[in-house]
Short mmCIF file of C-alpha atoms in Angstrom, two decimals:
data_model
loop_
_atom_site.label_atom_id
_atom_site.label_comp_id
_atom_site.label_asym_id
_atom_site.label_seq_id
_atom_site.Cartn_x
_atom_site.Cartn_y
_atom_site.Cartn_z
CA UNK A 25 38.05 2.36 -91.09
CA UNK A 26 38.31 3.26 -87.33
CA UNK A 27 35.68 1.69 -85.18
CA UNK A 28 33.14 3.54 -82.65
CA UNK A 29 35.24 5.24 -80.06
CA UNK A 30 33.88 6.63 -76.55
CA UNK A 31 35.02 8.77 -74.13
CA UNK A 32 35.75 8.64 -71.21
CA UNK A 33 36.30 4.82 -70.83
CA UNK A 34 35.81 5.01 -67.04
CA UNK A 35 34.40 7.56 -64.72
CA UNK A 36 33.56 7.83 -60.83
CA UNK A 37 30.80 10.27 -60.01
CA UNK A 38 29.01 10.89 -56.67
CA UNK A 39 24.89 10.64 -56.36
CA UNK A 40 23.79 13.95 -57.35
CA UNK A 41 26.00 14.77 -59.87
CA UNK A 42 25.71 14.73 -63.55
CA UNK A 43 27.65 13.26 -66.28
CA UNK A 44 28.60 13.58 -70.00
CA UNK A 45 29.49 10.80 -72.18
CA UNK A 46 30.73 11.10 -75.38
CA UNK A 47 30.42 8.77 -78.52
CA UNK A 48 32.12 9.07 -82.12
CA UNK A 49 30.69 6.74 -84.56
CA UNK A 50 32.19 4.90 -87.45
CA UNK A 51 33.11 7.41 -90.39
CA UNK A 52 29.88 7.72 -92.47
CA UNK A 53 27.46 6.30 -90.16
CA UNK A 54 24.56 8.72 -89.41
CA UNK A 55 22.46 6.68 -86.60
CA UNK A 56 23.88 6.12 -83.17
CA UNK A 57 22.48 4.50 -80.29
CA UNK A 58 22.84 4.41 -76.75
CA UNK A 59 22.28 1.39 -74.26
CA UNK A 60 22.94 0.93 -70.67
CA UNK A 61 24.15 -2.63 -69.56
CA UNK A 62 23.51 -3.71 -65.83
CA UNK A 63 24.27 -7.25 -64.49
CA UNK A 64 20.36 -6.86 -63.11
CA UNK A 65 18.86 -5.75 -66.56
CA UNK A 66 21.25 -6.73 -68.92
CA UNK A 67 21.59 -4.27 -72.31
CA UNK A 68 18.73 -1.58 -72.41
CA UNK A 69 18.05 0.70 -75.34
CA UNK A 70 18.16 4.17 -74.07
CA UNK A 71 17.62 6.32 -77.15
CA UNK A 72 18.60 6.57 -81.26
CA UNK A 73 19.79 9.42 -83.16
CA UNK A 74 19.86 10.10 -86.85
CA UNK A 75 21.05 13.16 -88.71
CA UNK A 76 20.75 15.01 -85.19
CA UNK A 77 17.25 13.98 -84.69
CA UNK A 78 16.47 11.86 -81.58
CA UNK A 79 14.29 8.82 -83.74
CA UNK A 80 13.44 6.41 -80.94
CA UNK A 81 13.83 6.54 -77.01
CA UNK A 82 13.62 3.72 -74.55
CA UNK A 83 11.87 3.54 -70.96
CA UNK A 84 14.32 5.81 -69.16
CA UNK A 85 13.57 8.51 -66.75
CA UNK A 86 13.99 12.14 -68.21
CA UNK A 87 17.14 12.57 -66.13
CA UNK A 88 18.76 10.70 -69.12
CA UNK A 89 19.09 12.99 -72.26
CA UNK A 90 21.34 13.17 -75.59
CA UNK A 91 22.01 14.83 -78.36
CA UNK A 92 23.87 14.67 -82.00
CA UNK A 93 25.57 17.09 -83.57
CA UNK A 94 26.20 17.71 -87.43
CA UNK A 95 29.26 15.59 -87.67
CA UNK A 96 26.95 12.68 -86.61
CA UNK A 97 29.02 12.50 -82.89
CA UNK A 98 26.56 12.19 -80.26
CA UNK A 99 26.62 12.65 -76.16
CA UNK A 100 24.10 11.64 -73.52
CA UNK A 101 24.00 12.93 -70.32
CA UNK A 102 22.65 11.98 -67.05
CA UNK A 103 21.70 14.54 -64.43
CA UNK A 104 21.39 13.84 -61.00
CA UNK A 105 22.93 10.80 -60.49
CA UNK A 106 21.54 7.69 -58.65
CA UNK A 107 23.28 4.67 -57.21
CA UNK A 108 20.99 2.50 -59.44
CA UNK A 109 22.81 4.47 -62.60
CA UNK A 110 25.95 2.50 -62.10
CA UNK A 111 26.73 0.61 -65.46
CA UNK A 112 28.39 0.42 -68.56
CA UNK A 113 26.99 2.58 -71.12
CA UNK A 114 27.55 1.45 -74.87
CA UNK A 115 27.33 3.56 -77.90
CA UNK A 116 26.37 1.34 -81.40
CA UNK A 117 26.62 3.27 -84.87
CA UNK A 118 25.10 1.98 -88.04
CA UNK A 119 24.73 3.76 -91.56
CA UNK A 120 20.97 3.97 -91.50
CA UNK A 121 17.60 2.22 -90.55
CA UNK A 122 18.19 -1.81 -89.80
CA UNK A 123 21.74 -1.59 -90.75
CA UNK A 124 24.37 -3.79 -88.60
CA UNK A 125 25.15 -1.49 -85.38
CA UNK A 126 28.51 -1.86 -84.25
CA UNK A 127 29.20 -0.95 -80.68
CA UNK A 128 32.04 0.73 -78.82
CA UNK A 129 34.08 -0.54 -75.99
CA UNK A 130 31.43 1.53 -73.67
CA UNK A 131 31.92 3.89 -70.80
CA UNK A 132 32.06 2.34 -67.28
CA UNK A 133 30.26 4.82 -64.86
CA UNK A 134 30.39 4.42 -60.84
CA UNK A 135 28.07 6.35 -58.72
CA UNK A 136 28.96 6.59 -55.15
CA UNK B 25 26.00 -11.45 -49.54
CA UNK B 26 23.47 -12.42 -52.03
CA UNK B 27 24.03 -11.51 -55.43
CA UNK B 28 21.22 -10.04 -57.47
CA UNK B 29 20.86 -10.20 -60.95
CA UNK B 30 20.16 -12.19 -64.02
CA UNK B 31 20.86 -15.68 -64.32
CA UNK B 32 22.79 -16.37 -67.51
CA UNK B 33 22.90 -19.81 -68.81
CA UNK B 34 26.12 -21.43 -69.56
CA UNK B 35 27.38 -23.63 -71.97
CA UNK B 36 30.46 -25.59 -71.37
CA UNK B 37 32.11 -27.11 -74.44
CA UNK B 38 35.31 -28.93 -75.42
CA UNK B 39 37.78 -27.39 -77.68
CA UNK B 40 36.92 -28.66 -81.24
CA UNK B 41 33.53 -29.30 -80.60
CA UNK B 42 30.46 -27.68 -82.08
CA UNK B 43 28.32 -24.97 -79.97
CA UNK B 44 24.82 -24.18 -80.44
CA UNK B 45 23.30 -21.23 -78.50
CA UNK B 46 19.70 -20.78 -78.40
CA UNK B 47 17.52 -17.68 -78.05
CA UNK B 48 13.92 -17.31 -78.09
CA UNK B 49 12.38 -13.71 -78.97
CA UNK B 50 8.73 -12.72 -77.99
CA UNK B 51 7.89 -9.89 -80.84
CA UNK B 52 6.47 -11.46 -83.72
CA UNK B 53 7.06 -8.31 -85.72
CA UNK B 54 10.71 -8.67 -85.27
CA UNK B 55 12.22 -8.90 -88.68
CA UNK B 56 16.28 -8.42 -88.16
CA UNK B 57 18.28 -10.21 -85.81
CA UNK B 58 22.05 -9.95 -84.82
CA UNK B 59 24.24 -11.99 -82.77
CA UNK B 60 26.83 -10.34 -80.58
CA UNK B 61 29.90 -11.63 -78.73
CA UNK B 62 30.84 -9.97 -75.46
CA UNK B 63 34.35 -10.31 -74.07
CA UNK B 64 35.28 -9.33 -70.60
CA UNK B 65 35.69 -5.53 -70.49
CA UNK B 66 34.89 -5.11 -73.93
CA UNK B 67 31.61 -3.79 -75.75
CA UNK B 68 29.35 -6.01 -77.85
CA UNK B 69 31.11 -7.59 -81.21
CA UNK B 70 28.92 -8.20 -84.20
CA UNK B 71 29.19 -11.76 -85.28
CA UNK B 72 26.28 -12.78 -87.75
CA UNK B 73 22.93 -11.15 -88.88
CA UNK B 74 19.71 -12.55 -90.34
CA UNK B 75 16.48 -10.96 -91.96
CA UNK B 76 13.22 -12.37 -91.43
CA UNK B 77 12.99 -13.70 -94.92
CA UNK B 78 15.98 -15.91 -94.61
CA UNK B 79 16.20 -19.29 -92.69
CA UNK B 80 19.74 -19.58 -92.46
CA UNK B 81 22.56 -17.53 -93.01
CA UNK B 82 26.36 -18.86 -92.73
CA UNK B 83 29.84 -17.07 -91.69
CA UNK B 84 33.27 -17.98 -91.38
CA UNK B 85 32.77 -20.66 -88.44
CA UNK B 86 29.16 -19.58 -87.69
CA UNK B 87 25.72 -20.15 -88.89
CA UNK B 88 22.54 -18.52 -87.65
CA UNK B 89 19.14 -20.49 -87.98
CA UNK B 90 15.87 -18.61 -87.61
CA UNK B 91 12.55 -20.34 -86.90
CA UNK B 92 9.88 -17.58 -87.52
CA UNK B 93 6.85 -20.11 -86.68
CA UNK B 94 8.31 -20.94 -83.04
CA UNK B 95 10.32 -17.65 -82.67
CA UNK B 96 13.67 -19.18 -81.98
CA UNK B 97 17.21 -18.18 -83.26
CA UNK B 98 20.14 -20.17 -82.85
CA UNK B 99 23.96 -19.47 -83.36
CA UNK B 100 25.97 -22.29 -84.12
CA UNK B 101 29.75 -22.20 -83.84
CA UNK B 102 31.69 -24.85 -85.52
CA UNK B 103 35.05 -26.24 -83.91
CA UNK B 104 34.91 -24.28 -81.11
CA UNK B 105 37.99 -22.73 -80.04
CA UNK B 106 39.38 -20.83 -76.72
CA UNK B 107 39.04 -17.63 -77.93
CA UNK B 108 35.30 -18.24 -78.58
CA UNK B 109 34.66 -17.96 -74.72
CA UNK B 110 32.34 -15.48 -73.98
CA UNK B 111 28.72 -13.88 -73.54
CA UNK B 112 26.84 -14.42 -76.62
CA UNK B 113 23.73 -11.90 -77.37
CA UNK B 114 20.82 -12.50 -79.63
CA UNK B 115 19.22 -9.09 -80.55
CA UNK B 116 16.14 -8.06 -82.74
CA UNK B 117 14.40 -5.22 -84.13
CA UNK B 118 11.46 -4.44 -86.27
CA UNK B 119 10.65 -1.82 -88.86
CA UNK B 120 8.19 -0.22 -86.39
CA UNK B 121 11.28 0.27 -84.00
CA UNK B 122 13.69 1.38 -86.36
CA UNK B 123 17.32 0.82 -84.69
CA UNK B 124 16.13 0.08 -81.41
CA UNK B 125 17.70 -3.50 -80.73
CA UNK B 126 16.00 -5.65 -77.86
CA UNK B 127 18.39 -7.71 -76.37
CA UNK B 128 18.19 -11.44 -74.72
CA UNK B 129 19.65 -11.99 -71.52
CA UNK B 130 22.63 -13.52 -73.02
CA UNK B 131 24.60 -16.89 -72.58
CA UNK B 132 28.02 -17.45 -71.46
CA UNK B 133 30.03 -20.01 -73.59
CA UNK B 134 32.93 -21.70 -71.74
CA UNK B 135 35.35 -23.63 -74.03
CA UNK B 136 37.44 -26.48 -72.26
CA UNK B 137 41.05 -27.00 -73.71
#
């Protein structure tokens, strides 16, 4: 079974731009969660989608949004990028509630 | 210039020794815990999990202990190998938060050959 895949792996943007990151979960998994990892804040929860519905949301500004498609693939979008948005963005998938979450390799975003 | 960020504790062990990595959690409602290993440039890799109705769970070379009274979790790695060198994170969640994982800051494990 293929693992969680994320595209692109690396991205460089400038302040004010927007970015869309993609995540394909493990086949059969319906829950997709997104996390931001930075040296200063560690791993922080962004949001979780299950069956195309946002089920939970972390404490991030409205510039961070996401969605999930009928095939469980998920995208997250960050608008009006700020320097502080530079981070590793990780996606994790699981079958359902409180099952093991498996992470993808992440997308490393650098905002200049 | 000065570096600002989380200061991760480091555990240095000799190859072949046992390692114990500790984690404290604050939410007494947390009922599901996972240990992850993260190598440089990679996403967190699942190691082992435990639910709050258990005190101990064993895997291959790893054991997780849960002490709900003092809200403490530990990961024991037997016969530590150089390939075990990584950052280790504990994470927890509770039914009220669904799949939202709250992560600890992490511990750097360095294995000396």
